[in-house]
Amino acid sequence: MSGVIRASGNEVVVEQLEKMLKLANEGKMSYCAIAMLAHGVPVQYVVQHFGDTWLQPHMAGVLKELAADVDKHVAQRTLPEPTEPADYVTYNVPAGSLSYDFLIWLINAEMTRVREKGMAPLKVKFWHGHDHNPQLDEQRARMYFNVVKPSLKLIGAVETKQMGGRFEPVYTPKPFLEYFKKGETIPKFRAPDNERKQMLGFADCVTITLREATHWPHRNSNLEEWLAFASYLQKRGHRVVFVRDFEKATETLDPFEISPDASRDILIRTALYGVAKANLFVSNGPATLAVFGDRPWLQFVQLEADGHTYYANTPAFWLKFHGLKVGEQYPWSTKQQRLVWNKKDNFENLVEEWESLFS
Amino acid sequence: MQETDQVLRAHGNDVVVAQLEKHLEEAKKGKVAYAAVAFIAHGSPLPYHCNHFGDSWLEQAMPHVLEELIKGIEKHLDIRTLPAPTLTPDHVTYNVPTGPMSYDSLVWLINAEMNRIREGAPAPLKVHFWHGKDQNPQLDDVRAKMYYNVAKPALRLLGAIEENQEGGWCEHVYTPAPIVKRCRGGEKVPKFKAPDKFLAEMREYSDYVTITLREAPYWPHRNSNLKAWSKFAKYLTDKGEKVVFVRDTDKADEPFKNWPICPMASHNLMARAALYEVAKVNLFVSNGPVSIAMFNDKPWLEFVKIEPDGHTYHMNTPWFWRQNCGLEVGEQYPWSSDKQRIVWDKKDDLENLIEAWDALAL
């Protein structure tokens, strides 16, 4: 995979800076101040100001205006204080993650409800900000309508219009480790009966979920290796079903089966994972469904060095946000539910881990 | 005037562009996820543009970062902010890192001398050149040249002296609006006087018409129309006048066609002032050295090409002249004689040069 690995938001930054440079090149801009932030803990940043210092006394005022505008943006997307009991929760759509990370948020909300003895079911309000702008671009809209909203059914939650619910910005499972240690039960995702029935025909298959995204392509599945591994499984009598990335849902992978429905519909996907013999992943959102499911799974996590642009697969991130040191497993996982640490998804590793899974 | 299709760049714009290019290159490496940028241009009200963009996940961290940026700027400003004055008005302080290093320092000097006289403080005016709390006068090559060749020697033109004592007054006046106001209020405007030694050296140019050329690489649209001035010199000599050209400092020693030049005046402020003082008349386009003629007794003409308000070169807009020079387009400095004239909004082409010259009726 070639090309620069770009942090989330980097494309917009580059595009806007190019516009700014074009504006500056018109000749009139004499003084400039810039702040650039990168993901990390603590947030990494550089600040600089340059140009005709004659204008410097005016810059502080301009920056205060800029800061006020940022504050205004943040305020538009800051939820009001909660007023309802713990069975009412509110998802902050414009500020929140619209991805499989929502599933973690949902698990956390449900655990809070149970801990605080809120009445079932969990009632979820999707809040669109004070300005009713949910900040849905094409990508976010797709995740919102195809992943986030339908996933309530996986945990028996329902949607509500009632404001005043709680919102805890938890998108990674670290807090669960503490709750689990204290004896709390980790909820499991379960597909509705209708979808389960629909997928019963796939019982005992081995699913291979491919990551084939255009963003962060370095994280994508090594397709050739997975295909070779699928042959290996087939020769040993296993039925293999590939779940392709949404964009490639219907593209065939002959001679192997694919499940376009699972690619497109999170309920079907969950049902498939729920009836499978084992579910195999690289580091990717849908693995969350397996992490909070009962079936065996393997997830190949290829770590990056701390400080890498793709922060979410660095040891520092895993420790801070998942609560796991490299080599550790989620405490609620079984022996057949395993993170495969720092191994590439090549044929040799896939076979080795598969064999150890059922040995 | 040299024609150019290049972009006119405001002061500091080349630095802004160069630094933005560097930041863009850094952003292209992929890690930068959120950014905020603020621009300011010269003008009134101050034109500015600011924006923030990227992954809004990081938005909450930005106000804190901007606060740090503001503090950094305020620290810079503080380092270059003069302490409050403690001395009498015959002691003045020039803020070298923030003040202009150009012929604008002459206007500052005239204003400081007027303050001294108004406040009844004893002569001479004593000037301290302050280099900032960090002793960094911010002198790049161009500023250093102007500091040592214009700002410092200029004291002698007004009988002022340099001192090392801090605590003097500093009124940030680099353009003549306050002087215009005070003159209209009845105050006398001081005149520059070249030292006798230089007057003696320039005596040979008595009754010459001086033509000061602007030939700078920056703001080339302001440069003198060399062809027209050469033709005009011919027009003058045909009428029996004697002409000498004063080239821009960088071209001081280069011949200009076959016209007499005065390299010494290009290089040395005292010689320049002396030349303008002994000459019959001094002719300029809009350029720093005209400040010397403005504050002496000899006839002069300055061709000022006005740009519309909002133009990148804001210093020749009606707004700038009104705000900073105290003049509406068409007006003259109140201390000027009827033979010391700004020629408003006329290009320095041959026709205009002749027309303005004839109108002088010398």
XYZ file of C-alpha atoms in Angstrom:
721
model
C 0.000 0.000 0.000
C 1.524 3.272 -1.047
C 0.661 6.851 -0.276
C 0.474 8.954 2.828
C -1.543 7.652 5.759
C -3.961 10.440 6.607
C -5.485 11.105 10.003
C -9.205 11.661 10.181
C -9.827 15.250 9.104
C -6.445 15.601 7.414
C -7.910 15.756 3.927
C -10.112 18.682 4.929
C -7.156 20.417 6.576
C -5.002 20.044 3.473
C -7.807 21.185 1.190
C -8.554 24.242 3.328
C -4.888 25.161 3.760
C -4.523 25.026 0.004
C -7.422 27.470 -0.249
C -5.810 29.681 2.396
C -2.527 29.616 0.524
C -4.327 30.612 -2.651
C -5.930 33.497 -0.797
C -2.568 34.535 0.646
C -1.051 34.390 -2.814
C -3.425 37.125 -3.910
C -0.976 39.355 -2.048
C -3.063 41.187 0.533
C -2.669 38.997 3.612
C 0.156 40.441 5.671
C 0.018 38.615 8.950
C -1.096 35.134 9.831
C -1.540 32.945 12.868
C -2.029 29.216 12.620
C -2.752 26.369 14.974
C -2.560 22.754 13.835
C -3.705 19.833 15.962
C -3.112 16.108 15.682
C -4.753 13.211 17.446
C -3.038 11.873 20.519
C -3.036 12.101 24.271
C -2.298 14.802 25.102
C -3.431 16.404 21.850
C -0.354 17.365 19.841
C -0.281 20.831 18.360
C 1.850 23.519 16.791
C 1.101 27.216 16.845
C 2.850 29.962 14.958
C 2.349 33.545 13.862
C 4.221 35.314 11.102
C 4.208 38.214 8.695
C 4.231 41.973 9.165
C 4.529 42.510 12.922
C 2.950 45.909 12.448
C -0.355 44.046 12.486
C 0.500 41.893 15.487
C -1.438 43.980 18.027
C -4.628 43.233 16.110
C -4.124 39.485 15.912
C -5.065 38.731 19.508
C -8.529 40.204 18.862
C -8.968 38.178 15.685
C -7.902 35.003 17.467
C -10.314 35.694 20.306
C -13.065 35.939 17.708
C -11.887 32.677 16.191
C -11.841 31.007 19.613
C -15.349 32.336 20.285
C -16.507 30.808 17.009
C -14.971 27.472 17.935
C -16.678 27.739 21.342
C -19.957 28.484 19.578
C -19.537 25.402 17.405
C -18.799 23.314 20.470
C -21.790 24.811 22.322
C -24.105 23.979 19.408
C -23.117 20.395 19.879
C -23.063 20.283 23.663
C -25.931 18.363 25.174
C -28.111 19.912 27.851
C -27.739 18.470 31.339
C -29.575 15.147 31.770
C -32.837 15.180 33.684
C -34.107 11.647 33.131
C -33.274 8.357 34.862
C -30.613 6.021 33.495
C -32.937 4.148 31.135
C -33.078 7.312 29.025
C -29.946 8.084 27.094
C -29.161 10.605 24.368
C -26.734 10.111 21.540
C -25.008 13.283 20.423
C -25.129 12.713 16.677
C -23.132 15.758 15.452
C -20.375 15.349 18.043
C -20.440 11.602 18.438
C -18.779 8.911 16.450
C -20.945 7.488 13.674
C -19.314 4.149 13.205
C -19.202 0.755 14.905
C -17.840 2.684 17.903
C -21.480 3.475 18.623
C -21.938 -0.166 19.644
C -19.527 0.401 22.523
C -21.466 3.480 23.533
C -24.632 1.379 23.493
C -23.118 -1.376 25.622
C -21.934 1.221 28.108
C -25.356 2.884 28.250
C -27.020 -0.458 28.855
C -24.549 -1.343 31.604
C -25.213 2.011 33.248
C -28.959 1.375 33.050
C -28.602 -2.030 34.651
C -26.209 -0.740 37.317
C -28.575 2.107 38.202
C -31.615 -0.127 37.986
C -33.268 1.891 35.225
C -36.300 0.226 33.706
C -35.788 -1.854 30.589
C -35.725 -1.235 27.724
C -32.962 1.304 27.217
C -34.513 4.306 25.479
C -32.237 6.150 23.084
C -32.795 9.651 21.776
C -30.705 10.674 18.760
C -29.964 14.362 19.308
C -29.048 16.498 16.296
C -27.541 19.528 18.076
C -29.071 22.855 19.084
C -29.025 23.879 15.440
C -30.597 20.612 14.253
C -27.574 19.883 12.112
C -26.496 16.285 12.637
C -23.343 16.890 10.541
C -24.079 13.999 8.234
C -21.889 13.778 5.210
C -22.377 10.781 2.927
C -20.165 8.482 4.941
C -21.595 9.470 8.316
C -25.165 9.303 7.016
C -24.617 5.758 5.829
C -23.265 4.680 9.191
C -26.025 6.524 11.013
C -28.866 4.867 9.155
C -27.300 1.456 8.503
C -25.329 0.816 11.663
C -26.118 3.207 14.491
C -29.898 3.334 14.451
C -30.605 -0.327 13.647
C -28.137 -1.523 16.274
C -30.534 -0.606 19.088
C -32.382 -3.805 18.289
C -29.260 -5.839 19.027
C -29.497 -4.992 22.680
C -33.244 -4.652 23.055
C -33.114 -0.866 23.161
C -35.750 1.373 21.602
C -35.618 4.827 20.076
C -37.334 7.695 21.902
C -37.934 11.367 21.198
C -37.595 12.275 24.844
C -34.782 14.728 25.597
C -32.966 14.774 28.913
C -31.282 11.412 28.708
C -27.692 10.822 29.738
C -24.744 10.861 27.446
C -21.428 9.360 28.386
C -18.871 9.769 25.607
C -17.587 6.191 25.792
C -16.572 4.747 22.441
C -13.861 2.327 23.517
C -14.188 -0.522 26.007
C -11.715 0.420 28.714
C -14.383 1.237 31.358
C -15.916 -2.212 30.841
C -12.798 -3.892 32.204
C -13.321 -2.154 35.531
C -17.055 -2.918 35.577
C -16.357 -6.547 34.708
C -13.817 -6.777 37.507
C -16.481 -5.547 39.915
C -18.771 -8.356 38.806
C -20.979 -6.643 36.278
C -22.267 -8.658 33.364
C -21.160 -7.520 29.945
C -24.228 -7.393 27.670
C -24.156 -9.389 24.462
C -25.465 -8.452 21.062
C -28.165 -10.710 19.737
C -29.837 -10.413 16.366
C -33.638 -10.325 16.328
C -35.284 -13.728 15.854
C -36.405 -12.942 12.341
C -32.844 -12.303 11.145
C -31.503 -15.275 13.085
C -33.977 -17.537 11.371
C -32.977 -16.062 8.058
C -29.316 -16.919 8.669
C -29.730 -20.367 10.214
C -28.760 -21.864 6.885
C -25.223 -20.568 7.525
C -24.884 -22.375 10.851
C -21.334 -23.511 11.576
C -19.807 -21.647 8.675
C -16.581 -19.756 9.136
C -17.051 -16.098 8.358
C -14.222 -13.967 7.062
C -15.020 -10.285 7.281
C -12.929 -8.258 4.901
C -11.829 -4.708 5.381
C -11.655 -3.165 1.907
C -12.079 0.509 2.620
C -10.670 3.475 0.752
C -9.777 5.285 3.974
C -6.785 4.006 5.936
C -6.062 1.433 3.214
C -3.045 0.165 5.156
C -5.541 -1.457 7.527
C -7.275 -3.416 4.779
C -7.413 -7.210 4.688
C -4.752 -8.976 2.730
C -7.224 -10.489 0.284
C -4.900 -12.956 -1.436
C -3.838 -14.429 1.874
C -7.397 -14.710 3.125
C -8.435 -16.446 -0.094
C -5.612 -18.940 0.291
C -6.645 -19.479 3.863
C -10.278 -19.970 2.812
C -9.103 -22.764 0.466
C -7.208 -24.268 3.356
C -10.387 -24.248 5.466
C -12.504 -25.603 2.645
C -10.149 -28.499 2.120
C -10.678 -29.348 5.767
C -14.424 -29.452 5.297
C -15.340 -25.980 6.525
C -17.881 -23.792 4.817
C -16.420 -20.335 4.364
C -18.539 -17.211 3.913
C -16.913 -13.905 3.103
C -18.520 -10.700 4.302
C -17.152 -8.022 2.053
C -16.927 -4.333 2.808
C -20.142 -2.398 2.211
C -18.891 -0.891 -1.056
C -18.039 -4.323 -2.486
C -20.932 -6.202 -0.935
C -22.071 -7.906 -4.130
C -18.731 -8.460 -5.811
C -18.134 -12.182 -6.076
C -15.113 -14.011 -4.714
C -15.489 -17.298 -6.577
C -15.338 -20.059 -5.656
C -16.244 -18.795 -2.198
C -19.574 -17.690 -0.889
C -20.235 -14.102 0.007
C -23.065 -12.653 2.061
C -24.095 -9.293 0.584
C -26.974 -9.080 3.036
C -24.581 -9.265 5.961
C -22.424 -6.579 4.358
C -25.374 -4.229 4.143
C -27.549 -5.009 7.124
C -26.173 -4.972 10.624
C -28.966 -7.205 11.940
C -28.232 -9.857 9.321
C -24.521 -9.461 9.953
C -25.045 -10.039 13.666
C -27.238 -13.013 12.951
C -24.569 -14.500 10.684
C -21.852 -14.012 13.262
C -24.217 -15.483 15.859
C -24.666 -18.789 14.048
C -21.147 -19.168 12.707
C -18.555 -21.635 13.950
C -16.043 -18.798 14.107
C -15.732 -15.222 12.896
C -12.432 -13.897 11.588
C -11.410 -10.276 11.262
C -8.602 -7.858 10.848
C -8.794 -4.751 12.988
C -12.105 -3.284 11.878
C -15.416 -1.981 13.233
C -17.595 -5.064 12.657
C -15.359 -7.080 14.994
C -17.161 -5.255 17.802
C -20.221 -7.405 17.097
C -18.136 -10.511 17.688
C -16.329 -9.088 20.717
C -19.745 -8.788 22.372
C -21.067 -12.089 21.055
C -20.828 -15.733 22.124
C -19.137 -17.280 19.139
C -15.401 -17.871 18.680
C -13.518 -15.114 16.924
C -10.054 -14.014 15.947
C -9.031 -10.462 15.236
C -5.615 -9.785 13.726
C -4.379 -6.530 15.198
C -1.373 -5.138 13.376
C 0.118 -2.641 15.780
C 1.748 0.603 14.759
C 4.506 2.283 16.705
C 3.440 4.882 19.262
C 3.264 8.248 17.534
C 2.032 6.700 14.259
C -0.540 8.698 12.295
C -3.047 5.879 12.742
C -3.235 6.445 16.452
C -6.009 3.869 17.077
C -3.699 0.900 16.542
C -0.806 2.042 18.695
C 0.063 0.393 22.019
C -0.608 3.726 23.747
C -4.127 3.845 22.329
C -4.921 0.249 23.218
C -3.801 0.798 26.779
C -5.557 4.124 27.227
C -8.800 3.344 25.433
C -9.145 -0.443 25.534
C -7.412 -0.975 28.873
C -5.266 -3.705 27.345
C -1.532 -4.048 27.168
C -0.169 -5.646 24.032
C -0.731 -9.404 24.409
C -3.693 -9.161 26.782
C -7.256 -10.266 26.047
C -10.620 -8.812 27.037
C -11.435 -10.403 30.372
C -14.949 -11.392 29.273
C -13.647 -13.200 26.216
C -13.386 -16.993 26.120
C -10.283 -18.885 25.088
C -11.737 -19.013 21.601
C -12.270 -15.290 21.369
C -8.862 -13.813 20.816
C -6.994 -10.767 19.696
C -4.044 -11.887 17.632
C -1.469 -9.330 18.531
C 0.877 -7.833 16.049
C 0.727 -10.521 13.410
C 0.118 -9.736 9.786
C -2.848 -11.478 8.194
C -0.658 -13.677 5.999
C -1.453 -17.316 5.244
C 1.075 -18.712 7.691
C -0.229 -16.639 10.600
C -3.865 -17.292 9.711
C -3.310 -21.056 9.710
C -1.271 -20.959 12.884
C -3.894 -18.995 14.800
C -6.766 -21.034 13.412
C -5.108 -24.263 14.451
C -4.459 -22.940 17.942
C -8.047 -21.722 18.236
C -9.511 -25.212 18.088
C -6.604 -27.237 19.366
C 7.325 53.065 -14.498
C 8.158 49.417 -15.040
C 5.066 47.486 -16.019
C 4.620 44.152 -14.305
C 1.994 41.438 -14.278
C 3.283 40.041 -11.007
C 1.033 39.902 -7.940
C 1.379 42.968 -5.733
C 2.353 41.722 -2.320
C 1.574 43.617 0.857
C 4.226 43.953 3.539
C 4.763 40.588 5.177
C 2.841 38.714 2.506
C 5.909 36.895 1.204
C 6.575 35.597 4.738
C 2.927 34.587 5.140
C 3.013 32.665 1.866
C 6.344 30.988 2.625
C 5.246 29.912 6.099
C 1.841 28.712 4.914
C 3.574 26.615 2.276
C 5.665 25.032 5.020
C 2.593 24.330 7.148
C 0.780 22.876 4.157
C 3.717 20.557 3.498
C 3.587 19.469 7.131
C -0.162 18.873 6.900
C 0.348 16.784 3.775
C 2.361 14.320 5.838
C -1.019 13.196 7.160
C -1.039 13.716 10.905
C -2.619 17.139 11.184
C -6.316 16.553 11.798
C -7.664 19.946 12.765
C -6.460 23.471 12.146
C -7.361 27.091 12.658
C -5.984 29.949 10.601
C -6.352 33.709 10.956
C -5.204 36.262 8.410
C -4.980 40.019 8.675
C -4.444 42.493 5.862
C -3.672 46.198 6.023
C -6.634 48.533 5.813
C -9.448 50.019 7.819
C -11.475 48.472 9.185
C -8.790 45.849 9.358
C -9.657 43.168 6.778
C -9.263 39.725 8.267
C -10.257 36.173 7.604
C -10.332 33.290 10.019
C -11.513 29.726 9.851
C -11.210 26.375 11.575
C -11.556 23.019 9.903
C -10.812 19.325 10.116
C -11.905 16.598 12.485
C -14.368 18.260 14.849
C -13.448 15.587 17.374
C -10.483 17.828 18.208
C -12.523 21.030 18.295
C -12.766 21.130 22.063
C -8.990 21.306 22.337
C -8.745 24.279 19.991
C -9.814 27.154 22.321
C -7.019 26.196 24.715
C -4.519 26.070 21.866
C -5.694 29.436 20.561
C -5.327 30.851 24.055
C -1.708 29.727 24.021
C -1.238 31.311 20.609
C -2.715 34.573 21.879
C -0.404 34.469 24.899
C 2.550 33.903 22.574
C 1.601 36.960 20.541
C 1.014 39.036 23.662
C 4.437 38.010 24.930
C 5.977 39.134 21.637
C 4.144 42.418 21.931
C 5.209 42.914 25.529
C 8.863 42.380 24.644
C 8.547 45.183 22.152
C 6.405 47.509 24.251
C 8.247 50.534 25.581
C 8.166 51.267 29.300
C 6.143 54.346 30.254
C 8.184 57.551 29.810
C 9.835 59.040 32.859
C 11.871 61.839 31.292
C 11.058 65.301 29.956
C 9.917 65.674 26.311
C 13.381 66.594 25.073
C 14.187 62.921 25.646
C 12.520 60.610 23.155
C 12.808 56.918 22.430
C 12.520 55.247 19.071
C 11.124 51.725 19.293
C 13.430 50.038 16.796
C 11.867 46.532 16.675
C 8.316 47.809 16.126
C 8.937 51.118 14.430
C 9.379 51.432 10.683
C 12.940 51.439 9.434
C 12.462 53.737 6.495
C 12.075 57.406 5.677
C 8.972 57.276 7.915
C 11.371 57.730 10.828
C 11.895 61.293 9.571
C 8.238 62.063 10.172
C 8.558 60.591 13.662
C 11.521 62.884 14.246
C 9.684 66.012 13.102
C 6.761 65.133 15.366
C 9.072 64.499 18.336
C 10.726 67.880 17.814
C 7.312 69.569 17.657
C 6.387 67.891 20.946
C 9.605 69.131 22.539
C 8.966 72.689 21.444
C 5.292 72.611 22.442
C 6.156 71.298 25.900
C 8.859 73.934 26.365
C 11.651 71.405 26.826
C 15.250 72.461 26.135
C 17.028 71.729 22.853
C 18.524 69.589 21.544
C 16.160 66.681 21.117
C 17.813 63.602 22.595
C 16.936 60.327 20.920
C 17.421 56.863 22.365
C 17.126 53.949 19.945
C 15.507 51.197 22.012
C 16.051 47.586 20.893
C 13.265 45.856 22.844
C 13.320 44.103 26.193
C 15.142 41.186 24.585
C 17.702 43.453 22.916
C 16.582 42.226 19.509
C 16.076 45.190 17.180
C 14.597 42.879 14.504
C 16.988 44.089 11.868
C 17.042 42.088 8.697
C 19.232 43.223 5.834
C 16.857 45.889 4.526
C 15.917 47.226 7.953
C 19.537 47.326 9.074
C 20.470 49.366 6.020
C 17.702 51.869 6.702
C 18.510 51.968 10.411
C 22.168 52.834 9.942
C 21.871 54.898 6.764
C 18.631 56.783 7.331
C 17.077 56.587 10.812
C 20.245 57.245 12.833
C 21.940 59.871 10.617
C 18.627 61.746 10.260
C 19.030 63.154 13.785
C 21.648 65.565 12.481
C 19.151 67.064 10.009
C 17.178 68.399 12.943
C 19.998 69.145 15.357
C 19.000 66.188 17.504
C 21.536 63.947 19.228
C 21.609 60.281 20.159
C 21.661 59.204 23.791
C 21.614 55.950 25.706
C 19.135 57.005 28.327
C 15.829 55.108 28.471
C 12.579 56.690 29.628
C 12.009 59.120 26.790
C 8.702 59.791 25.076
C 7.548 57.873 22.065
C 4.569 58.918 20.035
C 3.942 56.364 17.332
C 3.672 58.908 14.551
C 5.189 57.782 11.282
C 2.829 59.544 8.909
C 2.093 63.263 8.897
C -1.585 63.418 9.971
C -0.827 64.715 13.510
C 1.660 67.201 12.088
C -0.963 68.447 9.630
C -3.441 68.837 12.485
C -0.984 70.697 14.712
C 0.165 72.918 11.859
C -3.443 73.826 11.120
C -3.730 74.582 14.826
C -0.934 77.132 14.530
C 2.214 75.210 15.402
C 5.366 75.770 13.407
C 6.652 72.750 11.496
C 10.412 72.253 11.816
C 12.601 72.067 8.741
C 15.468 69.736 7.975
C 18.851 71.347 7.535
C 21.822 69.526 6.096
C 25.196 69.968 7.822
C 27.351 72.742 6.362
C 30.021 70.330 5.223
C 27.558 68.543 2.958
C 25.999 71.762 1.753
C 29.465 72.828 0.650
C 29.987 69.541 -1.144
C 26.691 69.865 -2.994
C 27.132 73.502 -3.851
C 27.973 72.517 -7.450
C 24.327 71.455 -7.867
C 22.916 74.840 -6.929
C 19.996 75.628 -9.204
C 19.855 72.098 -10.579
C 16.573 70.298 -10.970
C 16.893 67.020 -9.096
C 14.941 64.004 -10.238
C 14.824 61.260 -7.622
C 14.081 57.889 -9.150
C 12.279 55.050 -7.434
C 13.749 51.816 -8.835
C 13.023 49.321 -6.085
C 12.438 45.592 -6.563
C 9.500 45.671 -4.101
C 6.232 47.317 -5.088
C 7.601 47.773 -8.624
C 4.307 49.342 -9.709
C 5.397 52.410 -7.726
C 8.663 52.791 -9.590
C 9.477 55.833 -11.700
C 8.663 55.769 -15.395
C 12.296 55.966 -16.458
C 11.570 56.656 -20.114
C 9.257 59.535 -19.321
C 11.616 61.076 -16.793
C 14.487 60.878 -19.271
C 12.401 62.613 -21.942
C 11.334 65.169 -19.399
C 14.977 65.810 -18.496
C 15.584 66.532 -22.154
C 12.603 68.903 -22.145
C 14.097 70.706 -19.164
C 17.603 70.966 -20.546
C 16.197 72.223 -23.827
C 14.676 74.985 -21.779
C 18.049 75.732 -20.227
C 17.615 73.910 -16.943
C 20.356 71.765 -15.398
C 19.235 68.298 -14.334
C 20.738 65.725 -12.019
C 19.273 62.298 -11.301
C 19.389 60.622 -7.897
C 19.060 56.924 -8.490
C 17.765 54.359 -6.013
C 20.499 53.297 -3.580
C 20.979 49.887 -5.181
C 21.640 51.542 -8.546
C 23.401 54.598 -7.180
C 26.527 54.269 -9.271
C 24.943 52.968 -12.482
C 24.829 55.507 -15.304
C 21.348 56.641 -16.310
C 21.442 57.139 -20.050
C 23.787 60.105 -20.385
C 22.306 62.180 -17.611
C 24.313 63.446 -14.691
C 23.754 61.371 -11.550
C 24.657 62.052 -7.948
C 25.683 58.722 -6.362
C 26.717 60.401 -3.156
C 23.165 61.620 -2.588
C 21.876 58.090 -3.231
C 24.181 56.643 -0.587
C 24.337 59.311 2.045
C 21.334 60.916 3.720
C 23.237 64.097 4.608
C 24.391 64.535 1.023
C 20.862 63.865 -0.221
C 19.412 66.455 2.141
C 22.113 68.912 1.147
C 21.447 68.341 -2.564
C 17.705 68.907 -2.114
C 18.498 72.011 -0.083
C 20.716 73.644 -2.708
C 18.678 72.534 -5.741
C 16.304 74.737 -7.671
C 13.525 72.195 -7.473
C 13.185 68.539 -6.442
C 10.993 66.088 -8.327
C 9.703 62.744 -7.081
C 7.223 59.998 -7.518
C 5.652 58.727 -4.317
C 8.680 57.538 -2.366
C 10.416 57.866 0.986
C 13.046 60.517 0.122
C 10.315 63.027 -0.622
C 10.006 63.319 3.182
C 13.220 65.338 3.138
C 11.892 67.774 0.560
C 8.538 68.004 2.324
C 10.306 69.508 5.311
C 12.620 71.970 3.578
C 12.067 75.259 1.778
C 12.815 74.364 -1.822
C 10.125 73.784 -4.457
C 9.146 70.179 -5.023
C 6.658 68.088 -6.896
C 5.526 64.604 -5.909
C 3.493 62.560 -8.371
C 1.053 60.474 -6.349
C -0.824 57.790 -8.208
C -3.897 57.043 -6.149
C -5.138 53.472 -5.890
C -8.757 52.691 -5.065
C -9.617 51.994 -1.428
C -9.053 48.324 -0.690
C -6.023 48.101 -3.001
C -3.198 45.828 -1.858
C -0.875 48.811 -1.758
C -3.033 50.515 0.810
C -0.625 53.404 1.369
C -1.710 55.184 -1.773
C -5.429 54.863 -1.229
C -7.661 57.858 -0.399
C -8.448 56.166 2.903
C -4.774 55.966 3.882
C -4.052 59.548 2.918
C -7.026 60.796 4.900
C -6.330 58.624 7.933
C -2.559 58.794 8.051
C -1.508 61.916 6.172
C -4.433 64.116 7.167
C -5.153 65.081 3.563
C -8.073 64.488 1.269
C -7.137 63.761 -2.313
C -6.419 67.159 -3.911
C -5.281 68.887 -0.706
C -1.733 70.080 0.066
C 0.272 70.053 3.285
C -0.591 73.247 5.179
C 3.077 74.138 5.686
C 3.893 73.761 1.981
C 4.378 76.791 -0.254
C 2.528 77.092 -3.534
C 5.657 75.660 -5.163
C 5.684 72.544 -3.021
C 2.937 70.396 -4.455
C 1.554 66.926 -4.457
C 0.443 66.193 -8.003
C -2.602 64.095 -7.329
C -3.501 60.985 -9.227
C -1.440 61.632 -12.284
C 0.908 59.122 -13.797
C 4.493 60.284 -14.262
C 4.175 60.337 -18.039
C 5.798 63.068 -20.109
C 2.608 65.032 -20.659
C 1.795 65.166 -16.946
C 5.380 65.966 -15.983
C 5.465 68.934 -18.356
C 2.031 70.127 -17.292
C 2.918 70.022 -13.595
C 6.293 71.666 -14.216
C 4.774 74.487 -16.181
C 2.158 74.992 -13.496
C 4.953 75.584 -10.988
C 5.719 78.763 -12.958
C 9.222 79.192 -11.609
